[in-house]
C-alpha positions as a printed NumPy array, in Angstrom:
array([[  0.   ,   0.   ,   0.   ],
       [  1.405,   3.568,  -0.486],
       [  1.373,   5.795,   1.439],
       [ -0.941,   8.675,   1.612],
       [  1.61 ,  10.766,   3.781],
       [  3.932,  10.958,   0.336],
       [  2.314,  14.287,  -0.368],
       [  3.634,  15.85 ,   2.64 ],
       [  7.145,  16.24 ,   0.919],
       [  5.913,  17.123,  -1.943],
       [  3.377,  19.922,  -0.505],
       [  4.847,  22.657,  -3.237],
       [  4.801,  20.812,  -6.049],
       [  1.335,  19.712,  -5.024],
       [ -0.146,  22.854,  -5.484],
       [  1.398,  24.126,  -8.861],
       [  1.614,  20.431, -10.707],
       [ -1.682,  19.212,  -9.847],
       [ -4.03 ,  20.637, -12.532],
       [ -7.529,  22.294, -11.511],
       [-10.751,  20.732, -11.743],
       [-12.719,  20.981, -14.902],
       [-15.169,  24.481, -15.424],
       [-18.224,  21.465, -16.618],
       [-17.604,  19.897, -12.795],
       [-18.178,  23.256, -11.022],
       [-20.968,  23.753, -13.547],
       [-22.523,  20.69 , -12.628],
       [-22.52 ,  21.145,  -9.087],
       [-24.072,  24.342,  -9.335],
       [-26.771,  23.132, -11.563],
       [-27.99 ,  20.365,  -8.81 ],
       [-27.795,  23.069,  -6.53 ],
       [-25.185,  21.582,  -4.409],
       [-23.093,  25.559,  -4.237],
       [-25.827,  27.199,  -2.32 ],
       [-24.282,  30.564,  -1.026],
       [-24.159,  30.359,   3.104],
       [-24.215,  26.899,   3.264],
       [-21.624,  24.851,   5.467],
       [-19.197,  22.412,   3.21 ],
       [-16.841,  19.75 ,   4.246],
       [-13.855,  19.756,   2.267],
       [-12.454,  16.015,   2.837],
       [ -8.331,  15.67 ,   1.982],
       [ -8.482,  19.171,   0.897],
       [ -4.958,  18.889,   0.169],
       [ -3.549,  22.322,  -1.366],
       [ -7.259,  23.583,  -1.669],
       [ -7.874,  23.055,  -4.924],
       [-11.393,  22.133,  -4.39 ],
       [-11.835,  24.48 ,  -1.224],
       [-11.104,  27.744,  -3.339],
       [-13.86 ,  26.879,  -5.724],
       [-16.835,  26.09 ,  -2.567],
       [-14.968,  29.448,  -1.33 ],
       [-16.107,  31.512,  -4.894],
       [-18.797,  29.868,  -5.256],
       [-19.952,  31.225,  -1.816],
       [-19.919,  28.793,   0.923],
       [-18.656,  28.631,   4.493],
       [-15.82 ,  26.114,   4.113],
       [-13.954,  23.79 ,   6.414],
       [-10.985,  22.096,   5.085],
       [ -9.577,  18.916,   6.849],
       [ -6.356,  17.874,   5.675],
       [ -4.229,  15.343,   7.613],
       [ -0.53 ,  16.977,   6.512],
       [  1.03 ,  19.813,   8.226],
       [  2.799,  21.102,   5.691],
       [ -0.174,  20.747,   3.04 ],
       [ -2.402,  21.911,   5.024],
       [ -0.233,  24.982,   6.04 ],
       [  0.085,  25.552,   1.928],
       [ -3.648,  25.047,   2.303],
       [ -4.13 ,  27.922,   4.833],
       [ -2.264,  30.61 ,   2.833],
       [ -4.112,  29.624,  -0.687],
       [ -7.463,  29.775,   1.363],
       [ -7.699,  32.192,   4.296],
       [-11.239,  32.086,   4.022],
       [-11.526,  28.342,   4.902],
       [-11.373,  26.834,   8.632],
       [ -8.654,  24.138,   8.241],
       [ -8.39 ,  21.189,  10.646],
       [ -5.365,  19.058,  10.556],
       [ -6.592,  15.662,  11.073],
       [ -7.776,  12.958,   9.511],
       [-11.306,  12.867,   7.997],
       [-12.44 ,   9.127,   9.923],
       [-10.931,  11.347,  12.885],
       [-13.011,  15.007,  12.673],
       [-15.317,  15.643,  15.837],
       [-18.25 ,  17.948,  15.054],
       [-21.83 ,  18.376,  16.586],
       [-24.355,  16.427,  14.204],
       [-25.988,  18.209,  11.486],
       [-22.84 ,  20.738,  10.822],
       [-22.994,  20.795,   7.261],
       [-25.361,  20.537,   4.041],
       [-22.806,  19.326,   2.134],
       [-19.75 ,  17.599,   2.051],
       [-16.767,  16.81 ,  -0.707],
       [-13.929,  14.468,  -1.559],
       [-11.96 ,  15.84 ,  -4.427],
       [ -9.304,  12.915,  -5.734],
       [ -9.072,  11.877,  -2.276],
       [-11.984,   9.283,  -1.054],
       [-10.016,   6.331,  -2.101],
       [ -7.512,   7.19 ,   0.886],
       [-10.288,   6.93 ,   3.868],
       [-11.544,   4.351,   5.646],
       [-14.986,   4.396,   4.529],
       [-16.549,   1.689,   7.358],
       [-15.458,   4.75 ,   9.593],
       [-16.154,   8.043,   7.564],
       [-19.399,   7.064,   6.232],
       [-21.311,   6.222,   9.169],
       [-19.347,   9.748,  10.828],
       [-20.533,  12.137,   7.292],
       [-24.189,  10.922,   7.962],
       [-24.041,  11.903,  11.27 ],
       [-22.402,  15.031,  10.306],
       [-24.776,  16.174,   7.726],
       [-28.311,  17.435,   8.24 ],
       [-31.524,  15.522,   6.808],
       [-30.973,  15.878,   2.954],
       [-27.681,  16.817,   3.283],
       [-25.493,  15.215,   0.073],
       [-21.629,  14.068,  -0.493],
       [-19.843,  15.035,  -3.991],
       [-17.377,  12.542,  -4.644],
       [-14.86 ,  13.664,  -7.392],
       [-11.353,  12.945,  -9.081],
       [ -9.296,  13.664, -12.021],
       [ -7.951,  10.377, -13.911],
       [ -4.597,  11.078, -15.306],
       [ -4.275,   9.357, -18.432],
       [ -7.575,   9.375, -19.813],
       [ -7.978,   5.087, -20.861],
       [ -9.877,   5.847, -24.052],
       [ -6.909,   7.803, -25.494],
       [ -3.679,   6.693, -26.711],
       [ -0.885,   8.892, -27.432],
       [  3.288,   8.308, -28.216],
       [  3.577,   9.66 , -24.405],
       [  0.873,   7.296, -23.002],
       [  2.538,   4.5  , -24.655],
       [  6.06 ,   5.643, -23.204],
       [  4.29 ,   5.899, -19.466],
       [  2.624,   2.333, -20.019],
       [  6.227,   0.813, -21.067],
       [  7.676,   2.319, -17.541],
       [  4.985,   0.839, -15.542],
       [  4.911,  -2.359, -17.395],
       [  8.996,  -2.053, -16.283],
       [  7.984,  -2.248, -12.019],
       [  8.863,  -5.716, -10.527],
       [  5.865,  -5.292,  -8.383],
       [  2.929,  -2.967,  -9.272],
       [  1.594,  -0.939,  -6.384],
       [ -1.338,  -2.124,  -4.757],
       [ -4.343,   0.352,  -3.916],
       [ -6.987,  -2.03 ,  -3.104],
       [-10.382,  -1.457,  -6.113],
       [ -9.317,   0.35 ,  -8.146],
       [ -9.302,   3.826,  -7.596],
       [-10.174,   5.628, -10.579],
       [-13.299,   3.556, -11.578],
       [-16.301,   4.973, -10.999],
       [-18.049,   2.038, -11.266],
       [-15.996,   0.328,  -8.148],
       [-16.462,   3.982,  -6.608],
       [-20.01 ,   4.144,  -6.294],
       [-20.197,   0.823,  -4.896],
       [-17.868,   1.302,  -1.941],
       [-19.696,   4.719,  -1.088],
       [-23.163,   2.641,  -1.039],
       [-22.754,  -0.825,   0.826],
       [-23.317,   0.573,   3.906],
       [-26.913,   1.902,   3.142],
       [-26.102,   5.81 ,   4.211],
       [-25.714,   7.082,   1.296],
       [-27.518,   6.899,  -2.08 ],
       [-26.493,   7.787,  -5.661],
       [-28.335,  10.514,  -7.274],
       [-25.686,  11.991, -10.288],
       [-23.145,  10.57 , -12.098],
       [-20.928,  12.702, -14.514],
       [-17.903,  12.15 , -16.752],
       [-15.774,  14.734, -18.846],
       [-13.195,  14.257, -20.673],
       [-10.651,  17.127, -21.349],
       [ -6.862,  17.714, -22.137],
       [ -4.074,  20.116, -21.47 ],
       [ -0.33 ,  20.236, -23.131],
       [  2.711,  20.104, -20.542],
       [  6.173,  21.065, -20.455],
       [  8.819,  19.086, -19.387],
       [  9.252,  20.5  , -16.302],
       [  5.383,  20.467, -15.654],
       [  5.249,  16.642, -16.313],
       [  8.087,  16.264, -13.659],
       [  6.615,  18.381, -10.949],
       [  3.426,  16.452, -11.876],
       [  4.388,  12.817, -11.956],
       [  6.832,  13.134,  -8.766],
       [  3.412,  14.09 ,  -6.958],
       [  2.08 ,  10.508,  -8.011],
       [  2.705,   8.456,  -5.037],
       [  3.357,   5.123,  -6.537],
       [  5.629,   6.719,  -9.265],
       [  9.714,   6.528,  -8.11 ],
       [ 12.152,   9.459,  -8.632],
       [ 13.762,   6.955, -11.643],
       [ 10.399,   6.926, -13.448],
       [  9.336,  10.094, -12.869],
       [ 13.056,  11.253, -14.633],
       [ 11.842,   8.992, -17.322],
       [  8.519,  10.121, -17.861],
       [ 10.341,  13.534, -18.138],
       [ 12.5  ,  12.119, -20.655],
       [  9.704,  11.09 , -22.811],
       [  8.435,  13.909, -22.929],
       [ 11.702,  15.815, -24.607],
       [ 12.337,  13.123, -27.228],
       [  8.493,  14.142, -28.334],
       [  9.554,  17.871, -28.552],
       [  9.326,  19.056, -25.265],
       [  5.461,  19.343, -24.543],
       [  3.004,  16.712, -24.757],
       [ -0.817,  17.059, -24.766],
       [ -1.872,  15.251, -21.123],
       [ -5.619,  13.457, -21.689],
       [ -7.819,  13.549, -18.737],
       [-10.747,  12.219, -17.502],
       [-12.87 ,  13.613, -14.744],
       [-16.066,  12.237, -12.906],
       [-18.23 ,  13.065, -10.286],
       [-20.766,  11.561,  -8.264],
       [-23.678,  12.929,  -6.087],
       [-24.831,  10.985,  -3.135],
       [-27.624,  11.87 ,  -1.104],
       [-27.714,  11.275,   2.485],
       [-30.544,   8.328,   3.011],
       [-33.124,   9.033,   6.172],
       [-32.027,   6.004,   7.512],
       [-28.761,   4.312,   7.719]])
């Protein structure tokens, strides 16, 4: 297993490698009425904040919990407007019914969901509703010179890293956040989108990857200058919408 503490070292690079969400998600979540202006949102492994500066525009009262001091200190100065609590999210203490919403942006897959779950119903009030989101790096349907460069330096691992289901399905997703009957799915969403990267972008990016090595992250770099320099990055993005059920 890696280990989710990996970011901690790399809290800079974090917040300038790590692309932003997708305008359609933000639209999205406005359209089902989940950025209501005054309401109280949980911001789960906010990380840098990339998720808590756009619940801060769009309006709402924000707290942030992020388990890493020094991310969550990076956190703090990108997001003054936020409350952040250093701790884990299974871990946050709060009277019941402190929030109408709550979020997990690229992050759920890290929590112990036999222990948050059971917690985020308690924490939300009736109708109350999670947003579950992440940004797939390397979008599957597309295949590019650089994906097939990255897929030859995985392929190269004597062991590939284990993460338990698979993280980036949403499929697999939606089934861990509903087994335990508090939460229902109401919205499912999936973009697909691309950017072009540097060199030195695709380095800062891939060393934030925590089951990618300082060797393969060099090579991923190299890739990208024997195919000119910059490559264009394919993403997908998804979302889900769960709505807290009456009864758990």
């Amino acid at each position: 297993m890696v280990d989710p503490m990996h970011f901690e070292a790399r809290a800079e690079d974090y917040d300038r490698a790590r692309p932003p969400y997708p305008e359609a998600l933000w639209r999205e979540l406005r359209d089902r009425g989940l950025l209501e202006p005054g309401h109280r949102a949980l911001d789960l492994g906010a990380g840098s904040g990339q998720a808590t500066r756009g619940l801060l525009a769009a309006g709402l009262s924000v707290t942030a919990v992020e388990p890493g001091p020094r991310l969550a200190a990076v956190l703090g100065e990108r997001c003054p407007g936020a409350e952040v609590v250093v701790c884990r999210a299974e871990e946050l203490e709060r009277p019941a019914s402190s929030f109408e919403l709550a979020v997990a942006a690229t992050s759920v897959h890290w929590m112990e969901l036999d222990v948050l779950l059971p917690r985020l119903h308690r924490l939300l009030v009736p109708g109350g509703r999670l947003a579950v989101w992440r940004n797939v790096f390397g979008d599957p349907d597309v295949r590019t010179p650089f994906r097939d460069r990255l897929a030859e330096i995985v392929a190269a691992r004597p062991t590939p890293p284990r993460r338990g289901p698979d993280a980036e399905d949403v499929v697999v997703t939606t089934g861990e956040l509903t087994r335990s009957g508090h939460f229902t799915v109401t919205g499912t969403s999936v973009w697909s989108w691309s950017t072009r990267l540097d060199t030195d972008q695709v380095r800062r990016l891939f060393s934030t990857f925590s089951d990618w090595s300082s060797q393969e992250v060099g090579a991923a770099a190299h890739a990208v200058e024997g195919l000119g320099g910059s490559v264009v990055e394919h993403y997908r993005s998804w979302l889900l919408v769960l709505d807290r059920a009456p009864v758990p």
